[in-house]
Short mmCIF file of C-alpha atoms and ligand atoms in Angstrom, two decimals:
data_model
loop_
_atom_site.label_atom_id
_atom_site.label_comp_id
_atom_site.label_asym_id
_atom_site.label_seq_id
_atom_site.Cartn_x
_atom_site.Cartn_y
_atom_site.Cartn_z
CA MET A 41 91.21 110.22 74.54
CA ALA A 42 94.30 109.20 73.15
CA ALA A 43 96.74 106.55 75.02
CA PRO A 44 99.76 106.93 75.83
CA GLY A 45 102.76 105.34 74.79
CA PRO A 46 104.16 101.36 76.52
CA GLN A 47 104.81 102.09 80.28
CA PRO A 48 107.57 100.70 82.00
CA PRO A 49 106.85 97.17 83.66
CA LEU A 50 105.59 97.63 87.38
CA ARG A 51 106.13 94.90 89.79
CA MET A 52 103.06 94.79 92.27
CA PRO A 53 103.66 91.10 93.56
CA TYR A 54 99.68 91.67 95.13
CA PHE A 55 98.24 91.97 91.88
CA ASP A 56 100.12 89.49 90.34
CA LEU A 57 98.26 86.82 93.08
CA LEU A 58 95.05 88.36 92.92
CA LEU A 59 95.37 87.49 88.85
CA LEU A 60 96.53 84.11 89.88
CA HIS A 61 93.69 83.52 91.61
CA LEU A 62 90.67 85.21 90.21
CA GLU A 63 92.05 83.88 86.40
CA THR A 64 93.08 80.95 86.93
CA GLY A 65 90.93 78.72 89.37
CA LYS A 66 93.06 78.94 92.07
CA ALA A 67 92.05 77.85 95.35
CA GLY A 68 90.07 80.68 97.30
CA GLN A 69 89.26 81.52 93.53
CA GLU A 70 85.48 81.84 94.62
CA VAL A 71 86.14 83.87 98.34
CA ILE A 72 88.79 86.09 96.38
CA GLU A 73 86.49 87.37 93.73
CA ARG A 74 84.01 88.19 96.06
CA ALA A 75 85.74 89.79 98.02
CA PHE A 76 88.62 91.56 95.50
CA GLY A 77 86.82 90.75 92.08
CA ARG A 78 85.43 94.61 91.70
CA HIS A 79 87.80 96.46 93.99
CA VAL A 80 91.29 95.62 95.28
CA HIS A 81 91.10 98.32 98.12
CA TRP A 82 90.40 98.54 101.92
CA GLY A 83 86.46 98.55 103.25
CA TYR A 84 84.77 101.18 104.67
CA TRP A 85 82.40 100.06 107.59
CA PRO A 86 80.05 102.51 109.01
CA ASP A 87 79.96 100.33 111.77
CA PRO A 88 83.35 98.25 112.46
CA ALA A 89 82.18 96.70 115.73
CA ALA A 90 79.89 95.16 112.63
CA ALA A 91 82.09 93.16 110.74
CA THR A 92 81.92 89.96 110.07
CA ASN A 93 85.50 89.01 108.43
CA ASP A 94 83.83 87.05 104.84
CA ALA A 95 84.63 87.48 101.82
CA THR A 96 80.49 89.13 100.70
CA ASP A 97 81.23 91.59 103.92
CA TYR A 98 83.50 92.74 102.83
CA GLY A 99 82.94 92.99 99.02
CA LYS A 100 80.41 95.30 100.63
CA ALA A 101 82.71 97.23 102.62
CA ALA A 102 84.55 98.16 99.52
CA GLU A 103 82.09 98.95 97.63
CA ARG A 104 81.03 101.48 100.28
CA LEU A 105 84.95 102.93 100.65
CA ALA A 106 84.18 103.85 96.80
CA ALA A 107 80.88 105.68 97.39
CA GLU A 108 82.82 107.40 99.58
CA VAL A 109 85.37 108.69 97.65
CA ILE A 110 82.66 109.45 95.07
CA ALA A 111 80.34 111.34 97.39
CA ALA A 112 84.15 113.44 97.76
CA GLY A 113 84.79 114.06 94.15
CA ARG A 114 80.68 115.32 93.95
CA ILE A 115 79.80 113.91 90.72
CA SER A 116 76.66 114.93 88.94
CA ASP A 117 74.54 113.06 85.46
CA GLY A 118 76.40 114.19 82.69
CA THR A 119 79.96 114.79 83.96
CA THR A 120 83.29 113.70 82.40
CA VAL A 121 84.81 111.41 85.08
CA LEU A 122 88.41 109.77 85.31
CA ASP A 123 89.55 106.91 87.10
CA VAL A 124 93.66 106.91 87.82
CA GLY A 125 94.49 103.61 88.75
CA CYS A 126 91.34 102.24 88.53
CA GLY A 127 92.12 98.49 89.34
CA PHE A 128 89.53 96.33 87.69
CA GLY A 129 87.54 99.06 87.45
CA GLY A 130 84.79 98.50 90.37
CA THR A 131 84.76 103.26 91.01
CA LEU A 132 83.57 103.21 87.48
CA ALA A 133 81.34 100.44 87.69
CA ILE A 134 79.37 101.75 90.24
CA LEU A 135 79.30 105.68 88.39
CA ASN A 136 78.57 103.49 85.37
CA GLU A 137 74.73 102.55 87.30
CA GLN A 138 74.39 105.21 89.17
CA PHE A 139 74.20 107.80 86.83
CA LYS A 140 74.28 108.41 83.34
CA ASN A 141 75.34 110.28 80.00
CA MET A 142 78.63 110.13 81.33
CA THR A 143 81.73 109.77 80.08
CA LEU A 144 83.76 107.91 82.09
CA ALA A 145 87.78 106.56 81.37
CA GLY A 146 90.22 104.67 83.98
CA ILE A 147 93.75 104.85 83.49
CA ASN A 148 96.00 101.97 84.87
CA ILE A 149 99.89 100.98 84.56
CA ASP A 150 98.99 97.55 84.07
CA GLN A 151 97.79 96.01 81.13
CA ARG A 152 96.45 92.68 82.70
CA GLN A 153 94.58 95.08 84.88
CA ILE A 154 92.46 97.02 82.27
CA ALA A 155 91.91 93.50 80.11
CA ARG A 156 89.95 92.55 82.95
CA ALA A 157 88.16 95.96 83.49
CA ARG A 158 87.33 96.32 79.88
CA ALA A 159 85.46 92.52 80.18
CA LYS A 160 83.75 93.60 83.56
CA VAL A 161 82.28 96.99 83.17
CA THR A 162 79.37 97.45 79.88
CA PRO A 163 78.65 101.05 79.92
CA ARG A 164 74.53 101.59 79.65
CA ASP A 165 72.14 104.79 80.15
CA GLY A 166 74.11 106.73 77.44
CA ASN A 167 77.69 106.26 79.19
CA ARG A 168 81.00 106.51 77.01
CA LEU A 169 83.42 104.05 78.76
CA SER A 170 86.93 103.51 77.98
CA PHE A 171 90.10 102.03 79.87
CA LEU A 172 93.92 102.91 79.17
CA ALA A 173 96.93 101.42 79.79
CA GLY A 174 99.06 104.01 80.48
CA THR A 175 100.88 106.54 84.18
CA ALA A 176 99.83 109.20 86.83
CA VAL A 177 102.20 111.00 86.16
CA GLN A 178 101.07 111.77 82.76
CA LEU A 179 97.35 111.95 81.92
CA PRO A 180 95.60 111.51 78.55
CA LEU A 181 93.05 114.04 78.89
CA ALA A 182 93.40 117.67 76.94
CA ASP A 183 93.61 120.62 79.28
CA ALA A 184 90.31 121.61 80.87
CA SER A 185 88.14 118.35 79.90
CA CYS A 186 87.22 116.83 82.65
CA ASP A 187 84.77 117.93 86.57
CA THR A 188 86.17 114.84 88.34
CA VAL A 189 89.01 113.25 88.51
CA LEU A 190 89.15 110.02 91.27
CA ALA A 191 92.50 108.25 92.69
CA VAL A 192 91.18 105.10 95.27
CA GLU A 193 93.75 103.93 97.40
CA ALA A 194 96.68 104.82 94.34
CA ILE A 195 98.48 107.74 94.83
CA PHE A 196 101.26 106.04 97.06
CA HIS A 197 102.03 103.31 94.53
CA PHE A 198 102.89 106.90 91.55
CA PRO A 199 105.96 107.60 91.12
CA ASP A 200 105.32 111.60 91.36
CA ARG A 201 102.29 112.53 93.77
CA ALA A 202 103.71 116.42 92.55
CA ARG A 203 103.56 115.78 88.57
CA PHE A 204 100.13 114.22 89.79
CA PHE A 205 98.59 116.98 90.87
CA ARG A 206 100.01 119.45 88.18
CA GLU A 207 98.48 117.16 85.80
CA VAL A 208 95.09 116.98 87.57
CA GLN A 209 95.33 120.53 87.57
CA ARG A 210 96.15 120.94 83.87
CA VAL A 211 93.01 118.22 83.14
CA LEU A 212 90.32 119.93 84.89
CA LYS A 213 87.79 122.37 84.44
CA PRO A 214 87.95 125.35 86.67
CA GLY A 215 85.71 123.98 89.29
CA GLY A 216 86.57 120.49 89.37
CA ARG A 217 87.62 118.24 92.18
CA LEU A 218 90.29 115.27 92.77
CA ALA A 219 89.07 112.71 95.21
CA ILE A 220 91.40 110.14 96.29
CA SER A 221 92.11 108.19 99.38
CA ASP A 222 95.63 107.29 101.17
CA PHE A 223 97.28 106.46 104.17
CA LEU A 224 98.26 109.58 105.85
CA PRO A 225 101.23 109.70 108.76
CA PRO A 226 100.96 111.99 111.45
CA HIS A 227 103.06 114.96 110.21
CA GLY A 228 105.47 115.59 113.15
CA MET A 229 106.85 111.68 112.09
CA LEU A 230 107.53 113.12 109.51
CA PRO A 231 111.22 113.76 109.08
CA TRP A 232 111.34 110.06 110.94
CA LEU A 233 109.63 108.16 108.45
CA TRP A 234 111.47 105.39 105.60
CA PRO A 235 112.08 106.70 102.42
CA LYS A 236 110.00 105.68 99.28
CA PHE A 237 110.42 102.16 99.15
CA ARG A 238 109.62 98.51 97.63
CA SER A 239 107.82 96.18 99.62
CA PRO A 240 107.64 92.63 98.59
CA ALA A 241 104.12 91.92 98.53
CA TYR A 242 102.83 95.65 97.58
CA GLY A 243 105.40 96.56 95.71
CA VAL A 244 106.95 100.72 95.73
CA CYS A 245 105.12 103.16 98.04
CA ASP A 246 105.52 106.34 99.59
CA LEU A 247 103.65 106.73 102.77
CA ARG A 248 105.35 110.26 103.47
CA TYR A 249 102.50 112.32 102.74
CA SER A 250 101.11 114.00 106.70
CA LEU A 251 97.73 116.46 105.50
CA PRO A 252 99.72 119.50 105.79
CA ARG A 253 102.16 118.04 103.35
CA TYR A 254 99.13 117.34 101.16
CA ARG A 255 97.58 120.90 101.24
CA ARG A 256 101.24 122.40 100.76
CA LEU A 257 100.54 120.12 97.16
CA ALA A 258 97.64 121.37 96.73
CA ARG A 259 98.68 124.92 97.11
CA ASP A 260 101.49 124.38 95.10
CA ALA A 261 99.59 122.78 91.92
CA GLY A 262 96.76 125.30 92.04
CA LEU A 263 93.96 123.04 94.25
CA ARG A 264 91.73 124.26 97.29
CA PRO A 265 91.74 121.74 99.90
CA VAL A 266 87.81 120.82 100.27
CA VAL A 267 87.26 117.62 101.90
CA GLU A 268 89.99 116.05 104.61
CA ARG A 269 88.51 112.83 106.43
CA ASP A 270 89.97 110.53 108.55
CA ILE A 271 88.02 107.60 108.24
CA ASN A 272 90.74 105.20 109.40
CA ALA A 273 88.65 104.16 112.46
CA ASN A 274 86.34 102.85 109.25
CA THR A 275 88.41 100.44 107.33
CA LEU A 276 90.60 98.17 110.83
CA PRO A 277 88.16 95.54 109.90
CA THR A 278 90.15 95.18 106.86
CA HIS A 279 93.22 93.61 108.71
CA ASP A 280 91.08 90.76 110.31
CA PHE A 281 89.56 90.14 106.78
CA VAL A 282 92.81 89.76 105.21
CA LYS A 283 93.84 87.16 108.09
CA THR A 284 91.48 84.54 106.61
CA LEU A 285 92.88 84.72 102.98
CA TYR A 286 96.08 83.33 104.14
CA PRO A 287 95.34 79.75 103.48
CA PHE A 288 95.02 80.49 99.81
CA VAL A 289 98.25 82.43 99.35
CA VAL A 290 100.56 80.94 97.01
CA GLN A 291 102.83 83.04 96.50
CA TYR A 292 104.38 85.59 98.64
CA GLY A 293 103.06 83.92 100.87
CA TRP A 294 105.65 84.78 104.57
CA TRP A 295 105.31 88.45 103.30
CA VAL A 296 102.15 88.90 102.46
CA ARG A 297 101.63 87.48 106.47
CA PHE A 298 104.63 89.98 107.73
CA GLU A 299 103.53 92.80 105.93
CA THR A 300 99.90 92.76 106.64
CA ARG A 301 100.27 91.77 110.69
CA ILE A 302 102.48 95.12 110.53
CA MET A 303 100.21 97.36 108.51
CA GLY A 304 97.25 96.22 110.85
CA TRP A 305 99.13 97.01 114.13
CA ILE A 306 100.34 100.62 112.59
CA SER A 307 96.98 101.29 111.39
CA ARG A 308 95.50 100.34 114.41
CA GLN A 309 98.12 102.66 116.03
CA ARG A 310 96.88 105.52 114.05
CA LEU A 311 100.77 105.93 112.68
CA LEU A 312 99.26 105.74 109.18
CA ARG A 313 95.65 107.24 108.99
CA TYR A 314 93.00 106.03 106.49
CA SER A 315 91.56 109.03 104.80
CA ILE A 316 89.76 110.71 102.79
CA LEU A 317 90.71 113.59 100.43
CA ALA A 318 89.33 116.07 97.71
CA PHE A 319 90.67 119.11 96.06
CA GLU A 320 89.12 121.71 93.97
CA LYS A 321 90.46 123.80 91.27
C1 SAM B 681 95.36 99.09 95.17
S1 SAM B 681 95.14 99.68 94.16
C2 SAM B 681 93.54 100.34 93.90
C3 SAM B 681 92.73 99.98 92.86
C4 SAM B 681 91.70 100.68 92.09
N1 SAM B 681 91.92 102.15 92.63
C5 SAM B 681 90.43 100.02 93.31
O1 SAM B 681 90.03 100.98 94.39
O2 SAM B 681 90.87 99.04 93.12
C6 SAM B 681 96.50 100.15 93.37
C7 SAM B 681 95.73 100.39 91.73
O3 SAM B 681 97.04 101.45 91.78
C8 SAM B 681 97.69 101.62 90.25
N2 SAM B 681 99.31 101.99 90.05
C9 SAM B 681 100.12 101.70 90.46
N3 SAM B 681 100.66 102.77 89.68
C10 SAM B 681 99.98 103.60 88.95
C11 SAM B 681 100.61 104.67 87.96
N4 SAM B 681 101.79 104.86 88.32
N5 SAM B 681 99.39 105.05 86.88
C12 SAM B 681 98.39 104.15 87.31
N6 SAM B 681 97.99 103.74 88.04
C13 SAM B 681 99.04 102.78 88.65
C14 SAM B 681 97.74 99.96 89.86
O4 SAM B 681 97.74 99.10 88.90
C15 SAM B 681 96.73 99.04 91.01
O5 SAM B 681 95.34 99.37 90.26
#
């Protein structure tokens, strides 16, 4: 797999903050390692009332969310999986632990995350594993070379979803799957939605893709929707857990508090519905 050329720098303050804690021993390092050391996404609680708001519980919930997206990707031994926006490599780490004779690749726009993923995940059971710096809209894979593409809670950062879907269609084998998680607004809200925006804590986000819009995007790219799961209720304890981290936030503190509060309210009102989607070629 050839790595694409150098990528333009992307401002994602929440990753600056996480890396500052994880790699320089700032206050809260151990808590942040347990919660976000492997996955940087929301958690999944089969029973949200049972959430205990501590880092160990959160880390387990994050593992479960990745497992739910993996299940939507219908992955089996001996296949090729690309994880786009792979973060610290947690989703590929699960695949590496659960499957054998896999060809696993992670791609991320941020070289620092790639470096951490490489240091954290060691291939086993005949698996081949690579982490590459690159962008979602120019995938470093040959046509029809991949069984599954995953993008766990990353697609809203990508510069162009239609280009990403076309790239996925190109690299998937016939019958291959794309599985993602994303925040979906109700379709009726689209005319009133803010444009793509730059959040001070979370960077550039585009949250304007409703379920009907995803269906159209897939159809235009030559993919067929096969999984549509609204798991919003199962992710809501995330907001209460993130509040427990406020004392550790040494940078962007005001913005993290403000945006976490807004996002919690929006999610509880179901104005954005955390969902798992999968599409087949
Ligand atoms: C919320 S994090 C999720 C990380 C990882 N998927 C996980 O579940 O832990 C979003 C990820 O998208 C990555 N990302 C943002 N824009 C990207 C792009 N254009 N191409 C590839 N990755 C991108 C970020 O660097 C970040 O790792």
